[in-house]
Amino acid sequence: MDDFALVLNAGSSSLKFSVYKRPQSAAWNLDARGQIDGIGTSPRFSASDGAGTRIADDRTVAAKDGRAAFDALGAWLRARYGSARLLGVGHRVVHGGAKYARPTIVTPEVMADLRTLVPLAPLHQPYNLAAIETVAERQPGVPQVACFDTSFHRGQPAVAEVVPLPRELCRDGVQRYGFHGLSYEYIATVLPEVAPEIANARVIVAHLGSGASLCAMKNRKSVDSTFGFTALDGLCMGTRPGAIDPGVILHLVQGLGLSAKEVESVLYKKSGLLGISGISNDMRDLLGSAEPGARLAVDYFVYQAAKAIGALAAVLGGIDGLVFTAGIGENSTEIRRRICEASAWLGIELDGEANAQKGPRISRPGSRVSAWVVPTNEELMIARHTGALLGLIEAQA
Ligand code: ADP
C-alpha cells in the first residue's frame, strides 16, 4: 500500500475523515472516506472507498470522546493500510481569525493563536484544535496542516468586514469573517476548467447545504459573503435562522427570559427550516411535504437566497455567473429552478432540461448571466493544501 495523507474534520460529536493515497502524478487519489458519529453517546463508524462503495458498515465503536474516536480510527487505518506511512494530517479548522489568510503548518505558536479564537467559534474551534492535539500526542512527528474556513475571505474590502458597533467593543476580533471558505476556494480552483467564460468575471457561488451561504467573487477572489462574525448570519439554514433583527434576541432575553445558553440553542439548533416548518431541517422532507409550514419554510429559503443574490449582485456591480453547490445546490432541481426564476431579472434564463440533468451549465446558451452546478470538495482542497505545504508532491492537481 502507498503512503497516505489523512484529512480530518472534527466536530462536537463526529469525526469525519478522508484518506488520500500519495499521488503517482500530480493528483491526489481518494482511497477512503468515512466518519464516526455519535461520539460520547452511541458512536458508530462507517466508511466507503474512493469509488463510494461501502467498506465499513455503520458499526458500533468505543468512542466516549474525541481522543477515543481518533484511536478507533487509528485502529481501522492500521488494519486497512498496514505498514504504509502516514505522511501528514490536514485539518478543517473553522476559524483562522484575521491573521491566517492561508493554510498553515501547525506549530505550538500557531496553536496558541488558534486557541485565542475559541470564544469566536465555541461550538467548533475547540473540537478542531482537540483533534490536532490528539494527533500530535498519538502520532508525534507527523506534520499537521490547519486549513481555515475563513481564509478565503481575507483580503475583502474593509467595508465588507466591518461590524458597526462601538469600536472599543470590536477591538477583540468582532468583524465579519465569512465561512465555507474551503468550499468556495475549491469552486474557484475548478471554475477555469468547468466554466471558463465566467472564471475571471463576477460570480456568485451559492453553497446550499445544512449550512447555507453565498460568496461574491471577482476574478475568483472573495469580495463579500453572507456569513458574518459567525455562521449564523445571512441565508436561512437547516436549523439556523440566517439574518434576523438583533432586537429579536433582546426580546428573547429581556421579554421571554431566555438564558444565553438557551438563546444559543435556539439560534444554532432550533431555527431556520426546522423552526419555520416545525417538521424537519432536511430540505428533502420539506419538498416532499404538503404541510403549510413546510411550504412556508421552502418559500422563505428561496426568498432569502434570491434577496441576498440581489444584494451581492449590487456589491459586484452586476453578475456574469451563478454557481450552485453543496447538498441542496447540487441535488435539488426544484430549489435551483426557483432561485433562478426569482433571479431572472438579473438576466438568468434557466434551461429546464440541463437543470434536471445537473448541468454543469443549467442556463440557456443565450442567457446573459450563466448558471451552473459544480460539486464541491472541501476535503480535496485540504488534501491539496496539506500536500503543497508539506512538500509531499511537486505539482498540485
Ligand atoms: P452538510 O455537509 O452541511 O451537512 P450537505 O451539503 O450535505 O450539508 O447538505 C445537506 C442538505 O442537502 C440537507 O438539507 C438535504 O436535505 C439536502 N439535500 C440532499 N439531497 C437533496 C435532494 N435531492 N433534494 C433536496 N435537498 C437535498
mmCIF file of C-alpha atoms in Angstrom, residues 24-267:
data_model
loop_
_atom_site.group_PDB
_atom_site.id
_atom_site.type_symbol
_atom_site.label_atom_id
_atom_site.label_comp_id
_atom_site.label_asym_id
_atom_site.label_seq_id
_atom_site.Cartn_x
_atom_site.Cartn_y
_atom_site.Cartn_z
ATOM 1 C CA GLN A 24 1.859 8.967 -8.505
ATOM 2 C CA SER A 25 1.397 12.006 -10.676
ATOM 3 C CA ALA A 26 0.024 15.383 -9.707
ATOM 4 C CA ALA A 27 -3.430 14.374 -8.481
ATOM 5 C CA TRP A 28 -4.446 13.182 -5.032
ATOM 6 C CA ASN A 29 -6.407 9.929 -5.072
ATOM 7 C CA LEU A 30 -9.183 9.480 -2.576
ATOM 8 C CA ASP A 31 -8.862 5.975 -1.139
ATOM 9 C CA ALA A 32 -11.421 6.053 1.656
ATOM 10 C CA ARG A 33 -13.715 8.395 3.492
ATOM 11 C CA GLY A 34 -15.984 7.966 6.449
ATOM 12 C CA GLN A 35 -16.994 9.146 9.848
ATOM 13 C CA ILE A 36 -17.555 8.330 13.454
ATOM 14 C CA ASP A 37 -20.892 9.786 14.535
ATOM 15 C CA GLY A 38 -22.488 9.977 17.930
ATOM 16 C CA ILE A 39 -19.215 10.421 19.857
ATOM 17 C CA GLY A 40 -19.997 10.389 23.565
ATOM 18 C CA THR A 41 -23.485 8.927 23.124
ATOM 19 C CA SER A 42 -23.790 5.986 20.713
ATOM 20 C CA PRO A 43 -20.714 6.106 18.487
ATOM 21 C CA ARG A 44 -20.896 4.431 15.088
ATOM 22 C CA PHE A 45 -18.255 4.003 12.410
ATOM 23 C CA SER A 46 -18.859 3.927 8.672
ATOM 24 C CA ALA A 47 -16.594 4.244 5.646
ATOM 25 C CA SER A 48 -16.606 3.979 1.846
ATOM 26 C CA ASP A 49 -13.789 3.542 -0.632
ATOM 27 C CA GLY A 50 -12.761 6.108 -3.238
ATOM 28 C CA ALA A 51 -15.468 4.863 -5.619
ATOM 29 C CA GLY A 52 -18.158 5.251 -2.959
ATOM 30 C CA THR A 53 -18.564 1.532 -2.179
ATOM 31 C CA ARG A 54 -19.222 0.786 1.497
ATOM 32 C CA ILE A 55 -16.201 -0.788 3.173
ATOM 33 C CA ALA A 56 -17.234 -0.394 6.820
ATOM 34 C CA ASP A 57 -20.856 -0.529 7.815
ATOM 35 C CA ASP A 58 -22.476 1.548 10.431
ATOM 36 C CA ARG A 59 -20.994 -0.430 13.316
ATOM 37 C CA THR A 60 -20.665 0.428 16.974
ATOM 38 C CA VAL A 61 -17.224 1.558 18.152
ATOM 39 C CA ALA A 62 -15.868 2.618 21.510
ATOM 40 C CA ALA A 63 -15.552 6.421 21.345
ATOM 41 C CA LYS A 64 -16.510 8.164 24.548
ATOM 42 C CA ASP A 65 -14.708 11.329 23.427
ATOM 43 C CA GLY A 66 -12.737 12.787 20.511
ATOM 44 C CA ARG A 67 -9.495 11.146 21.583
ATOM 45 C CA ALA A 68 -11.083 7.704 21.776
ATOM 46 C CA ALA A 69 -12.682 8.325 18.371
ATOM 47 C CA PHE A 70 -9.264 9.040 16.889
ATOM 48 C CA ASP A 71 -7.932 5.825 18.451
ATOM 49 C CA ALA A 72 -10.794 3.874 16.868
ATOM 50 C CA LEU A 73 -9.966 5.473 13.519
ATOM 51 C CA GLY A 74 -6.263 4.692 14.055
ATOM 52 C CA ALA A 75 -7.035 1.021 14.627
ATOM 53 C CA TRP A 76 -9.100 0.916 11.439
ATOM 54 C CA LEU A 77 -6.352 2.664 9.455
ATOM 55 C CA ARG A 78 -3.732 0.205 10.726
ATOM 56 C CA ALA A 79 -5.924 -2.733 9.749
ATOM 57 C CA ARG A 80 -6.527 -1.326 6.263
ATOM 58 C CA TYR A 81 -3.163 0.248 5.468
ATOM 59 C CA GLY A 82 -0.761 -1.944 7.442
ATOM 60 C CA SER A 83 2.727 -0.512 7.420
ATOM 61 C CA ALA A 84 2.034 2.335 4.972
ATOM 62 C CA ARG A 85 3.291 5.657 6.248
ATOM 63 C CA LEU A 86 1.040 8.495 7.431
ATOM 64 C CA LEU A 87 2.651 11.428 5.619
ATOM 65 C CA GLY A 88 0.681 14.247 7.150
ATOM 66 C CA VAL A 89 -2.707 15.262 8.513
ATOM 67 C CA GLY A 90 -4.759 18.152 7.164
ATOM 68 C CA HIS A 91 -7.461 19.591 9.413
ATOM 69 C CA ARG A 92 -10.510 21.637 8.748
ATOM 70 C CA VAL A 93 -10.382 24.453 11.284
ATOM 71 C CA VAL A 94 -13.341 26.778 11.359
ATOM 72 C CA HIS A 95 -11.553 29.945 12.435
ATOM 73 C CA GLY A 96 -8.239 31.433 11.374
ATOM 74 C CA GLY A 97 -9.177 34.920 12.591
ATOM 75 C CA ALA A 98 -7.842 37.977 10.816
ATOM 76 C CA LYS A 99 -4.282 36.620 10.890
ATOM 77 C CA TYR A 100 -4.447 33.341 8.975
ATOM 78 C CA ALA A 101 -5.260 34.221 5.391
ATOM 79 C CA ARG A 102 -3.969 30.863 4.193
ATOM 80 C CA PRO A 103 -3.457 27.325 5.475
ATOM 81 C CA THR A 104 -0.550 26.875 7.813
ATOM 82 C CA ILE A 105 1.690 24.150 9.216
ATOM 83 C CA VAL A 106 0.766 23.620 12.849
ATOM 84 C CA THR A 107 3.355 24.724 15.424
ATOM 85 C CA PRO A 108 2.946 25.484 19.143
ATOM 86 C CA GLU A 109 2.756 29.216 18.262
ATOM 87 C CA VAL A 110 0.005 28.586 15.709
ATOM 88 C CA MET A 111 -1.934 26.541 18.274
ATOM 89 C CA ALA A 112 -1.619 29.354 20.812
ATOM 90 C CA ASP A 113 -3.045 31.798 18.246
ATOM 91 C CA LEU A 114 -5.871 29.469 17.334
ATOM 92 C CA ARG A 115 -6.823 28.933 20.982
ATOM 93 C CA THR A 116 -7.445 32.647 21.340
ATOM 94 C CA LEU A 117 -10.176 32.268 18.703
ATOM 95 C CA VAL A 118 -12.177 29.670 20.686
ATOM 96 C CA PRO A 119 -14.576 32.337 22.063
ATOM 97 C CA LEU A 120 -15.370 33.369 18.471
ATOM 98 C CA ALA A 121 -16.406 29.829 17.481
ATOM 99 C CA PRO A 122 -17.107 27.908 20.698
ATOM 100 C CA LEU A 123 -19.119 25.176 19.002
ATOM 101 C CA HIS A 124 -16.421 24.199 16.514
ATOM 102 C CA GLN A 125 -12.940 25.559 17.246
ATOM 103 C CA PRO A 126 -12.327 23.573 20.472
ATOM 104 C CA TYR A 127 -13.043 20.276 18.697
ATOM 105 C CA ASN A 128 -10.914 21.187 15.680
ATOM 106 C CA LEU A 129 -7.990 22.005 17.977
ATOM 107 C CA ALA A 130 -8.522 18.941 20.168
ATOM 108 C CA ALA A 131 -8.126 16.764 17.062
ATOM 109 C CA ILE A 132 -4.791 18.433 16.270
ATOM 110 C CA GLU A 133 -3.651 17.856 19.853
ATOM 111 C CA THR A 134 -4.703 14.209 19.761
ATOM 112 C CA VAL A 135 -2.807 13.569 16.527
ATOM 113 C CA ALA A 136 0.281 15.282 17.967
ATOM 114 C CA GLU A 137 0.020 13.030 21.008
ATOM 115 C CA ARG A 138 -0.718 9.749 19.219
ATOM 116 C CA GLN A 139 1.441 10.333 16.120
ATOM 117 C CA PRO A 140 4.255 12.608 17.260
ATOM 118 C CA GLY A 141 6.416 13.659 14.356
ATOM 119 C CA VAL A 142 3.636 13.510 11.769
ATOM 120 C CA PRO A 143 3.298 17.038 10.355
ATOM 121 C CA GLN A 144 -0.100 18.694 10.516
ATOM 122 C CA VAL A 145 -1.707 21.464 8.497
ATOM 123 C CA ALA A 146 -4.610 23.670 9.583
ATOM 124 C CA CYS A 147 -6.940 24.816 6.783
ATOM 125 C CA PHE A 148 -9.415 27.531 7.718
ATOM 126 C CA ASP A 149 -12.985 28.215 6.666
ATOM 127 C CA THR A 150 -12.311 31.922 6.992
ATOM 128 C CA SER A 151 -9.084 32.268 4.953
ATOM 129 C CA PHE A 152 -10.615 32.536 1.503
ATOM 130 C CA HIS A 153 -12.497 35.667 2.555
ATOM 131 C CA ARG A 154 -9.486 37.599 3.834
ATOM 132 C CA GLY A 155 -8.495 40.464 1.623
ATOM 133 C CA GLN A 156 -12.057 41.729 1.312
ATOM 134 C CA PRO A 157 -12.524 45.483 1.339
ATOM 135 C CA ALA A 158 -12.757 46.964 4.861
ATOM 136 C CA VAL A 159 -16.363 47.953 4.274
ATOM 137 C CA ALA A 160 -17.327 44.279 3.823
ATOM 138 C CA GLU A 161 -15.670 43.279 7.107
ATOM 139 C CA VAL A 162 -16.913 45.961 9.448
ATOM 140 C CA VAL A 163 -19.374 45.305 12.286
ATOM 141 C CA PRO A 164 -20.931 48.698 13.046
ATOM 142 C CA LEU A 165 -20.780 48.618 16.860
ATOM 143 C CA PRO A 166 -18.700 50.893 19.129
ATOM 144 C CA ARG A 167 -15.029 50.499 18.279
ATOM 145 C CA GLU A 168 -13.994 49.525 21.793
ATOM 146 C CA LEU A 169 -16.398 46.559 21.696
ATOM 147 C CA CYS A 170 -14.988 45.409 18.367
ATOM 148 C CA ARG A 171 -11.336 45.528 19.420
ATOM 149 C CA ASP A 172 -11.019 41.818 20.155
ATOM 150 C CA GLY A 173 -11.907 40.478 16.766
ATOM 151 C CA VAL A 174 -15.533 41.490 16.277
ATOM 152 C CA GLN A 175 -15.672 41.798 12.492
ATOM 153 C CA ARG A 176 -17.258 39.937 9.593
ATOM 154 C CA TYR A 177 -15.174 36.861 8.715
ATOM 155 C CA GLY A 178 -17.216 34.711 6.332
ATOM 156 C CA PHE A 179 -17.133 30.891 6.363
ATOM 157 C CA HIS A 180 -17.474 27.937 3.925
ATOM 158 C CA GLY A 181 -14.150 29.241 2.572
ATOM 159 C CA LEU A 182 -12.698 25.831 1.693
ATOM 160 C CA SER A 183 -15.755 25.085 -0.413
ATOM 161 C CA TYR A 184 -15.553 28.442 -2.193
ATOM 162 C CA GLU A 185 -11.838 28.059 -2.730
ATOM 163 C CA TYR A 186 -12.376 24.648 -4.303
ATOM 164 C CA ILE A 187 -15.020 26.078 -6.642
ATOM 165 C CA ALA A 188 -12.660 28.951 -7.515
ATOM 166 C CA THR A 189 -9.923 26.468 -8.457
ATOM 167 C CA VAL A 190 -12.139 24.414 -10.781
ATOM 168 C CA LEU A 191 -14.015 27.280 -12.462
ATOM 169 C CA PRO A 192 -11.374 27.826 -15.196
ATOM 170 C CA GLU A 193 -11.896 24.239 -16.273
ATOM 171 C CA VAL A 194 -15.642 23.812 -15.687
ATOM 172 C CA ALA A 195 -16.921 27.288 -16.541
ATOM 173 C CA PRO A 196 -14.063 29.151 -18.253
ATOM 174 C CA GLU A 197 -16.199 32.025 -19.529
ATOM 175 C CA ILE A 198 -17.051 33.194 -16.009
ATOM 176 C CA ALA A 199 -13.864 32.159 -14.178
ATOM 177 C CA ASN A 200 -12.395 35.643 -14.307
ATOM 178 C CA ALA A 201 -15.654 37.530 -14.086
ATOM 179 C CA ARG A 202 -18.282 38.438 -11.455
ATOM 180 C CA VAL A 203 -19.662 35.271 -9.909
ATOM 181 C CA ILE A 204 -21.967 34.445 -7.005
ATOM 182 C CA VAL A 205 -21.451 30.963 -5.561
ATOM 183 C CA ALA A 206 -24.371 29.545 -3.580
ATOM 184 C CA HIS A 207 -23.227 26.910 -1.076
ATOM 185 C CA LEU A 208 -26.605 25.489 -0.070
ATOM 186 C CA GLY A 209 -26.370 22.603 2.405
ATOM 187 C CA SER A 210 -27.331 22.208 6.063
ATOM 188 C CA GLY A 211 -25.400 25.431 6.436
ATOM 189 C CA ALA A 212 -26.004 27.869 3.593
ATOM 190 C CA SER A 213 -24.199 30.955 2.380
ATOM 191 C CA LEU A 214 -23.347 32.942 -0.733
ATOM 192 C CA CYS A 215 -19.958 34.251 -1.797
ATOM 193 C CA ALA A 216 -19.467 37.106 -4.235
ATOM 194 C CA MET A 217 -16.290 36.570 -6.257
ATOM 195 C CA LYS A 218 -14.467 38.823 -8.659
ATOM 196 C CA ASN A 219 -11.644 37.115 -10.538
ATOM 197 C CA ARG A 220 -12.088 34.094 -8.231
ATOM 198 C CA LYS A 221 -11.393 36.198 -5.125
ATOM 199 C CA SER A 222 -13.981 36.686 -2.402
ATOM 200 C CA VAL A 223 -15.226 40.258 -2.146
ATOM 201 C CA ASP A 224 -18.154 39.611 0.212
ATOM 202 C CA SER A 225 -20.244 36.779 1.620
ATOM 203 C CA THR A 226 -23.481 36.351 3.544
ATOM 204 C CA PHE A 227 -21.865 34.829 6.637
ATOM 205 C CA GLY A 228 -20.530 37.403 9.052
ATOM 206 C CA PHE A 229 -18.970 37.305 12.508
ATOM 207 C CA THR A 230 -20.398 33.798 12.908
ATOM 208 C CA ALA A 231 -22.034 31.209 10.675
ATOM 209 C CA LEU A 232 -25.453 32.365 11.898
ATOM 210 C CA ASP A 233 -25.796 35.332 9.543
ATOM 211 C CA GLY A 234 -27.183 35.543 6.036
ATOM 212 C CA LEU A 235 -29.318 32.826 4.452
ATOM 213 C CA CYS A 236 -31.932 30.656 6.135
ATOM 214 C CA MET A 237 -30.374 27.276 7.024
ATOM 215 C CA GLY A 238 -31.448 23.855 8.278
ATOM 216 C CA THR A 239 -31.560 24.861 11.940
ATOM 217 C CA ARG A 240 -30.052 28.381 11.896
ATOM 218 C CA PRO A 241 -32.161 31.436 11.095
ATOM 219 C CA GLY A 242 -29.778 33.470 8.970
ATOM 220 C CA ALA A 243 -30.047 37.242 9.286
ATOM 221 C CA ILE A 244 -32.605 38.399 11.846
ATOM 222 C CA ASP A 245 -33.314 41.671 13.569
ATOM 223 C CA PRO A 246 -30.992 41.761 16.635
ATOM 224 C CA GLY A 247 -33.959 43.216 18.534
ATOM 225 C CA VAL A 248 -35.488 39.732 18.470
ATOM 226 C CA ILE A 249 -32.547 38.473 20.523
ATOM 227 C CA LEU A 250 -33.104 41.251 23.065
ATOM 228 C CA HIS A 251 -36.755 40.215 23.239
ATOM 229 C CA LEU A 252 -35.823 36.551 23.844
ATOM 230 C CA VAL A 253 -33.620 37.614 26.749
ATOM 231 C CA GLN A 254 -35.495 40.572 28.245
ATOM 232 C CA GLY A 255 -39.064 39.706 27.294
ATOM 233 C CA LEU A 256 -39.086 35.915 27.443
ATOM 234 C CA GLY A 257 -36.293 35.452 29.980
ATOM 235 C CA LEU A 258 -34.179 33.006 27.990
ATOM 236 C CA SER A 259 -30.605 32.489 29.157
ATOM 237 C CA ALA A 260 -27.607 32.969 26.866
ATOM 238 C CA LYS A 261 -27.288 29.178 26.533
ATOM 239 C CA GLU A 262 -30.938 28.860 25.613
ATOM 240 C CA VAL A 263 -30.650 31.598 23.004
ATOM 241 C CA GLU A 264 -27.584 29.831 21.589
ATOM 242 C CA SER A 265 -29.526 26.611 21.297
ATOM 243 C CA VAL A 266 -32.456 28.401 19.602
ATOM 244 C CA LEU A 267 -30.111 30.069 17.106
#
